[in-house]
């Protein structure tokens, strides 16, 4: 599942930086397979590719 960091910041304005969020996801929620840095309309964004583990799917509901 891919999630935009800017999309997440829109819902959670006080979210930590993208790098810190990757650590939080990896240690507590799911596996981050990759992080892509993109620029769209002169605005930076990071796309987090998450691998939802079967025993953690209920945490993401």
Tab-separated table of C-alpha atoms in Angstrom:
chain	number	residue	atom	x	y	z
A	1	UNK	CA	0.000	0.000	0.000
A	2	UNK	CA	1.429	3.390	-0.937
A	3	UNK	CA	0.824	6.457	1.216
A	4	UNK	CA	1.787	10.041	0.484
A	5	UNK	CA	3.505	11.808	3.369
A	6	UNK	CA	1.810	15.107	2.423
A	7	UNK	CA	-1.580	13.379	2.454
A	8	UNK	CA	-0.821	12.089	5.932
A	9	UNK	CA	0.281	15.574	7.059
A	10	UNK	CA	-3.032	16.964	5.833
A	11	UNK	CA	-4.885	14.693	8.292
A	12	UNK	CA	-2.264	14.824	11.067
A	13	UNK	CA	-0.585	18.261	10.942
A	14	UNK	CA	1.727	17.464	13.872
A	15	UNK	CA	3.071	14.267	12.248
A	16	UNK	CA	6.828	13.746	12.587
A	17	UNK	CA	9.254	13.998	9.675
A	18	UNK	CA	9.121	11.370	6.928
A	19	UNK	CA	12.323	9.709	8.171
A	20	UNK	CA	11.007	9.474	11.738
A	21	UNK	CA	7.660	8.182	10.477
A	22	UNK	CA	9.426	5.355	8.615
A	23	UNK	CA	11.072	4.305	11.889
A	24	UNK	CA	7.751	4.433	13.747
A	25	UNK	CA	6.008	2.344	11.088
A	26	UNK	CA	8.827	-0.222	10.993
A	27	UNK	CA	8.984	-0.676	14.767
A	28	UNK	CA	5.299	-0.509	15.663
A	29	UNK	CA	2.929	-1.038	12.768
A	30	UNK	CA	4.077	-2.416	9.422
A	31	UNK	CA	7.076	-2.858	7.159
A	32	UNK	CA	8.182	0.054	4.963
A	33	UNK	CA	9.473	-1.477	1.722
A	34	UNK	CA	10.624	1.753	0.089
A	35	UNK	CA	10.498	5.538	0.280
A	36	UNK	CA	10.353	7.574	-2.930
A	37	UNK	CA	11.100	11.280	-2.986
A	38	UNK	CA	8.989	13.135	-5.559
A	39	UNK	CA	8.470	16.728	-6.626
A	40	UNK	CA	5.049	17.625	-8.016
A	41	UNK	CA	4.157	21.230	-8.910
A	42	UNK	CA	7.258	22.446	-7.035
A	43	UNK	CA	6.082	20.699	-3.870
A	44	UNK	CA	8.175	17.951	-2.296
A	45	UNK	CA	6.564	14.721	-1.181
A	46	UNK	CA	7.627	11.286	0.015
A	47	UNK	CA	5.735	8.165	-1.010
A	48	UNK	CA	5.904	5.391	1.577
A	49	UNK	CA	5.390	1.873	0.226
A	50	UNK	CA	4.043	-0.175	3.136
A	51	UNK	CA	3.902	-3.945	3.377
A	52	UNK	CA	1.037	-4.900	5.652
A	53	UNK	CA	1.953	-8.009	7.592
A	54	UNK	CA	-0.877	-10.536	8.112
A	55	UNK	CA	-0.676	-10.440	11.902
A	56	UNK	CA	-0.743	-6.600	11.946
A	57	UNK	CA	-3.613	-5.930	9.514
A	58	UNK	CA	-6.064	-5.330	12.373
A	59	UNK	CA	-3.873	-2.446	13.626
A	60	UNK	CA	-4.450	-0.508	10.407
A	61	UNK	CA	-8.245	-0.616	10.514
